[in-house]
Short mmCIF file of C-alpha atoms in Angstrom, two decimals:
data_model
loop_
_atom_site.label_atom_id
_atom_site.label_comp_id
_atom_site.label_asym_id
_atom_site.label_seq_id
_atom_site.Cartn_x
_atom_site.Cartn_y
_atom_site.Cartn_z
CA MET I 698 0.06 0.03 0.05
CA ASP I 699 1.21 3.37 -0.87
CA PHE I 700 1.62 6.36 1.25
CA GLU I 701 -1.36 8.15 0.04
CA LYS I 702 -3.78 5.20 0.34
CA ARG I 703 -2.14 4.27 3.89
CA LYS I 704 -3.31 8.03 4.86
CA ALA I 705 -6.68 7.62 3.24
CA ALA I 706 -7.16 4.58 5.46
CA ALA I 707 -5.52 6.08 8.61
CA LEU I 708 -7.99 9.00 8.02
CA ALA I 709 -11.09 7.52 7.14
CA SER I 710 -10.50 5.39 10.67
CA ILE I 711 -10.10 8.52 12.43
CA ARG I 712 -13.09 10.35 11.14
CA SER I 713 -15.34 7.02 11.64
CA SER I 714 -17.30 6.08 14.87
CA VAL I 715 -14.89 3.30 15.72
CA THR I 716 -13.07 3.54 19.00
CA ASP I 717 -9.48 3.40 18.97
CA LYS I 718 -6.70 1.43 21.03
CA SER I 719 -6.38 4.30 23.72
CA PRO I 720 -7.66 4.20 27.07
CA LYS I 721 -10.33 6.72 26.35
CA GLY I 722 -11.01 5.13 22.81
CA TYR I 723 -11.02 8.07 21.16
CA LEU I 724 -8.75 11.33 20.00
CA ASP I 725 -8.05 13.85 23.02
CA GLU I 726 -10.03 17.17 22.57
CA PRO I 727 -6.84 19.35 23.25
CA ILE I 728 -4.78 18.35 20.50
CA VAL I 729 -7.53 17.68 17.57
CA PRO I 730 -6.88 21.10 16.02
CA LEU I 731 -2.80 20.11 16.12
CA LEU I 732 -3.69 16.76 14.30
CA GLU I 733 -5.91 17.93 11.90
CA THR I 734 -2.84 20.76 10.92
CA ILE I 735 -0.44 18.16 10.60
CA ASN I 736 -2.96 15.70 8.73
CA HIS I 737 -4.07 18.50 6.09
CA HIS I 738 -0.61 18.79 4.72
CA PRO I 739 0.13 16.29 2.12
CA SER I 740 3.20 14.98 3.28
CA TYR I 741 2.07 13.89 6.61
CA PHE I 742 -0.70 11.86 8.55
CA THR I 743 -0.53 10.75 12.32
CA THR I 744 -0.77 7.44 13.25
CA SER I 745 -1.41 7.58 16.91
CA SER I 746 -1.21 10.24 19.82
CA CYS I 747 -1.72 11.48 23.33
CA SER I 748 -2.16 15.24 24.47
CA GLY I 749 -0.53 14.39 27.54
CA ARG I 750 -1.67 12.38 30.96
CA ILE I 751 -1.63 11.84 34.67
CA SER I 752 -2.11 8.41 35.85
CA ILE I 753 -1.77 5.76 38.51
CA LEU I 754 -0.54 2.55 36.65
CA SER I 755 -1.33 -0.49 38.77
CA GLN I 756 0.92 -3.61 37.86
CA PRO I 757 0.81 -7.00 38.90
CA LYS I 758 3.63 -7.91 41.27
CA PRO I 759 6.09 -10.44 39.93
CA LYS I 760 5.90 -14.06 41.53
CA LEU I 761 8.83 -14.78 43.58
CA ASN I 762 9.44 -18.33 41.99
CA ASP I 763 9.11 -16.73 38.38
CA SER I 764 12.57 -17.55 36.71
CA THR I 765 11.64 -16.51 33.19
CA LYS I 766 13.55 -13.45 31.69
CA LYS I 767 12.00 -9.96 32.60
CA LYS I 768 8.83 -8.95 30.60
CA ALA I 769 6.06 -6.74 30.46
CA ARG I 770 3.67 -7.50 33.23
CA GLY I 771 0.65 -5.53 31.60
CA GLY I 772 -1.12 -3.73 33.93
CA SER I 773 -4.34 -1.34 34.30
CA TRP I 774 -5.34 2.19 35.17
CA LEU I 775 -6.24 3.08 38.74
CA TYR I 776 -6.56 6.61 37.76
CA ILE I 777 -6.06 8.78 34.42
CA THR I 778 -6.65 12.07 33.15
CA HIS I 779 -5.77 14.26 30.38
CA ASP I 780 -6.59 17.28 32.28
CA PRO I 781 -4.90 18.71 35.39
CA ALA I 782 -5.63 16.05 38.30
CA ASP I 783 -7.54 16.73 41.48
CA SER I 784 -5.63 16.06 44.14
CA ASP I 785 -8.54 15.23 46.35
CA LEU I 786 -9.87 12.59 44.26
CA VAL I 787 -6.37 10.89 43.72
CA ILE I 788 -6.02 11.02 47.79
CA SER I 789 -9.51 9.54 48.07
CA LEU I 790 -8.76 6.79 45.35
CA LEU I 791 -5.27 5.79 47.41
CA PHE I 792 -6.74 6.41 50.81
CA PRO I 793 -10.11 5.17 51.00
CA SER I 794 -12.18 6.01 54.09
CA LYS I 795 -12.57 2.89 56.35
CA SER I 796 -16.03 3.19 56.20
CA THR I 797 -16.69 2.08 52.53
CA GLY I 798 -14.69 -0.99 52.95
CA VAL I 799 -13.71 -1.06 49.19
CA ASP I 800 -10.71 -2.73 47.44
CA LEU I 801 -9.74 -1.35 44.33
CA ILE I 802 -7.73 -3.90 43.00
CA ASP I 803 -8.42 -7.70 43.83
CA GLN I 804 -4.67 -8.79 43.39
CA PRO I 805 -1.39 -7.44 44.91
CA SER I 806 -0.11 -4.87 42.33
CA GLU I 807 2.94 -2.15 42.41
CA LEU I 808 1.42 1.32 42.28
CA VAL I 809 3.29 4.08 40.09
CA PHE I 810 2.57 7.70 39.84
CA ARG I 811 3.17 9.02 36.40
CA PHE I 812 3.08 12.10 34.13
CA GLU I 813 3.52 11.52 30.51
CA PRO I 814 3.83 14.86 27.99
CA LEU I 815 2.44 14.92 24.28
CA ILE I 816 3.51 12.34 21.83
CA ILE I 817 2.48 12.12 18.28
CA ALA I 818 3.92 9.49 15.91
CA VAL I 819 3.71 10.77 12.31
CA GLU I 820 4.07 8.96 9.18
CA CYS I 821 5.85 11.24 6.45
CA LYS I 822 5.86 10.81 2.73
CA ASP I 823 9.92 10.94 2.43
CA LEU I 824 13.11 11.41 4.49
CA GLY I 825 13.23 15.19 3.68
CA SER I 826 9.55 15.76 4.89
CA ALA I 827 10.60 13.70 8.16
CA GLN I 828 13.45 15.98 8.72
CA PHE I 829 11.66 18.99 8.18
CA LEU I 830 8.95 18.23 10.67
CA VAL I 831 11.27 17.13 13.23
CA ALA I 832 13.25 20.04 12.97
CA ILE I 833 9.86 22.13 13.73
CA ALA I 834 9.28 19.85 16.73
CA ILE I 835 12.65 20.44 17.96
CA SER I 836 12.71 24.04 17.62
CA ALA I 837 9.10 24.15 19.59
CA GLY I 838 10.71 22.28 22.68
CA PHE I 839 10.21 18.67 21.81
CA ARG I 840 13.71 17.95 21.90
CA GLU I 841 13.49 14.33 22.18
CA SER I 842 11.64 14.15 18.73
CA GLY I 843 13.30 12.03 16.15
CA ILE I 844 13.01 9.22 13.08
CA THR I 845 11.84 5.94 14.24
CA SER I 846 11.69 4.39 11.17
CA CYS I 847 12.95 4.75 7.78
CA GLY I 848 15.29 3.03 5.28
CA ASP I 849 14.68 0.83 1.75
CA GLY I 850 11.49 -0.50 1.80
CA LYS I 851 10.08 0.85 5.29
CA ARG I 852 7.85 3.50 6.32
CA VAL I 853 9.10 6.76 7.19
CA ILE I 854 7.92 7.34 10.88
CA ILE I 855 8.84 10.11 13.42
CA ALA I 856 7.88 10.69 16.88
CA ILE I 857 7.33 14.03 18.15
CA ARG I 858 8.04 13.99 22.02
CA CYS I 859 9.77 15.52 25.08
CA SER I 860 11.48 14.49 28.37
CA ILE I 861 9.19 16.32 31.00
CA ARG I 862 7.81 13.26 32.32
CA MET I 863 7.73 11.91 35.62
CA GLU I 864 7.41 8.28 37.27
CA VAL I 865 7.22 7.81 41.04
CA PRO I 866 6.55 4.36 42.73
CA LEU I 867 4.06 4.66 45.35
CA GLY I 868 4.17 1.30 46.94
CA ASP I 869 1.80 -1.39 46.35
CA THR I 870 -2.12 -2.23 47.15
CA GLU I 871 -0.94 -4.20 50.41
CA LYS I 872 1.44 -0.96 51.73
CA LEU I 873 1.99 2.33 50.34
CA MET I 874 4.95 3.58 51.07
CA VAL I 875 3.73 7.66 50.91
CA SER I 876 1.55 10.09 52.81
CA PRO I 877 -1.44 11.99 51.51
CA GLU I 878 0.60 15.01 51.75
CA TYR I 879 3.07 13.63 49.67
CA VAL I 880 0.68 12.62 46.86
CA LYS I 881 -0.35 16.13 46.72
CA PHE I 882 2.91 17.46 46.35
CA LEU I 883 3.20 14.90 43.61
CA VAL I 884 0.11 15.95 41.94
CA ASP I 885 0.90 19.59 42.05
CA ILE I 886 4.18 18.93 40.09
CA ALA I 887 2.40 16.79 37.59
CA ASN I 888 -0.17 19.80 37.23
CA GLU I 889 2.91 22.10 36.34
CA LYS I 890 4.07 20.03 33.94
CA MET I 891 0.91 19.52 32.15
CA ASP I 892 0.69 23.20 32.09
CA ALA I 893 4.23 23.62 30.42
CA ASN I 894 3.21 20.75 28.33
CA ARG I 895 -0.18 22.44 27.12
CA LYS I 896 2.20 25.75 26.50
CA ARG I 897 4.92 23.57 24.61
CA THR I 898 1.97 22.27 22.47
CA ASP I 899 0.72 25.59 21.79
CA GLY I 900 4.11 26.89 20.53
CA PHE I 901 4.46 23.57 18.42
CA SER I 902 1.11 24.48 16.79
CA LEU I 903 2.29 28.27 16.01
CA ALA I 904 5.75 26.83 14.75
CA LEU I 905 3.69 24.70 12.13
CA THR I 906 1.61 27.39 10.86
CA SER I 907 4.71 29.81 10.53
CA ASN I 908 6.28 27.06 8.28
CA GLY I 909 3.59 26.60 5.93
CA PHE I 910 1.15 24.33 7.43
CA LYS I 911 -2.57 25.43 7.38
CA ASN I 912 -5.11 25.11 10.02
CA PRO I 913 -8.10 23.72 7.97
CA ASP I 914 -11.42 25.29 8.57
CA ALA I 915 -14.07 22.69 9.75
CA ASN I 916 -16.42 23.97 6.91
CA ASP I 917 -13.33 24.03 4.42
CA VAL I 918 -13.78 21.03 2.27
CA ASP I 919 -11.23 19.89 -0.45
CA GLU I 920 -12.77 18.45 -3.53
CA ASP I 921 -9.30 16.06 -3.64
CA ASP I 922 -9.09 15.34 -0.12
CA ASN I 923 -11.95 12.30 -0.23
CA TYR I 924 -10.01 10.03 2.41
CA GLU I 925 -13.03 7.69 2.63
CA ASN I 926 -13.65 6.89 -1.09
CA LEU I 927 -9.72 6.60 -1.59
CA ALA I 928 -9.26 4.36 1.10
CA GLY I 929 -11.70 2.09 -0.14
CA LYS I 930 -13.68 -0.97 1.58
CA ASN I 931 -10.91 -3.66 1.68
CA LEU I 932 -7.64 -1.77 2.63
CA ASP I 933 -5.79 -2.54 5.79
CA SER I 934 -6.34 0.48 7.92
CA SER I 935 -4.41 -0.79 10.82
CA ILE I 936 -0.86 1.04 11.75
CA ASN I 937 1.89 -0.57 13.87
CA ASN I 938 3.36 2.48 16.08
CA GLY I 939 5.75 0.34 17.91
CA ASP I 940 6.42 1.30 21.49
CA LEU I 941 4.67 4.72 21.45
CA HIS I 942 2.05 5.02 24.17
CA SER I 943 -1.27 5.70 22.99
CA GLY I 944 -3.42 8.30 24.73
#
């Protein structure tokens, strides 16, 4: 499948009512205009994205007698938001009142508090297009951006990302190693990072428009931009984004 058909299939999927693989099942609202700006350019289309999130990840504890090599243990979100976090809500989840008597997780699990900034995977038409978009992203503060896939016969994929993340172990479901006051401290830091992430994202949007990208009007329909028809009914619209997290 060539670039134009892959783009058509991907954008048709985005515009459909089918849920995606992210925890929410749909695009993060704060970055929809940004994604539309990228996708409106003929040389690019987004394949996965997350606007930034604050979460508490619950991971099953490894078995003591497990001699196999370390591998991903999976897990689930005890808490997740793509907006500033509510410290009172987070504290109530981690330190429920005794009167409720509710156990949030059945099996012993490790708990990790995390903030993850914006990340967008973009397929590019060619290497030159990839280098151009990476340069714009880096200039806007997304200094960890780079090409993740290229070469003979390979799709050209870039990741737009930065390093303002945090990951703090909280303990486990049997015993938390932190106090409510410390959890509030973590939430405050994460919210500051979320604010910085939003400002950096806005700066990236401005950098795109300053470099020839157009912000399509919702009512502006391009007659040649008929992605649903170009995609066809039998094309495989699945996109493999490697290890990039989805929103």
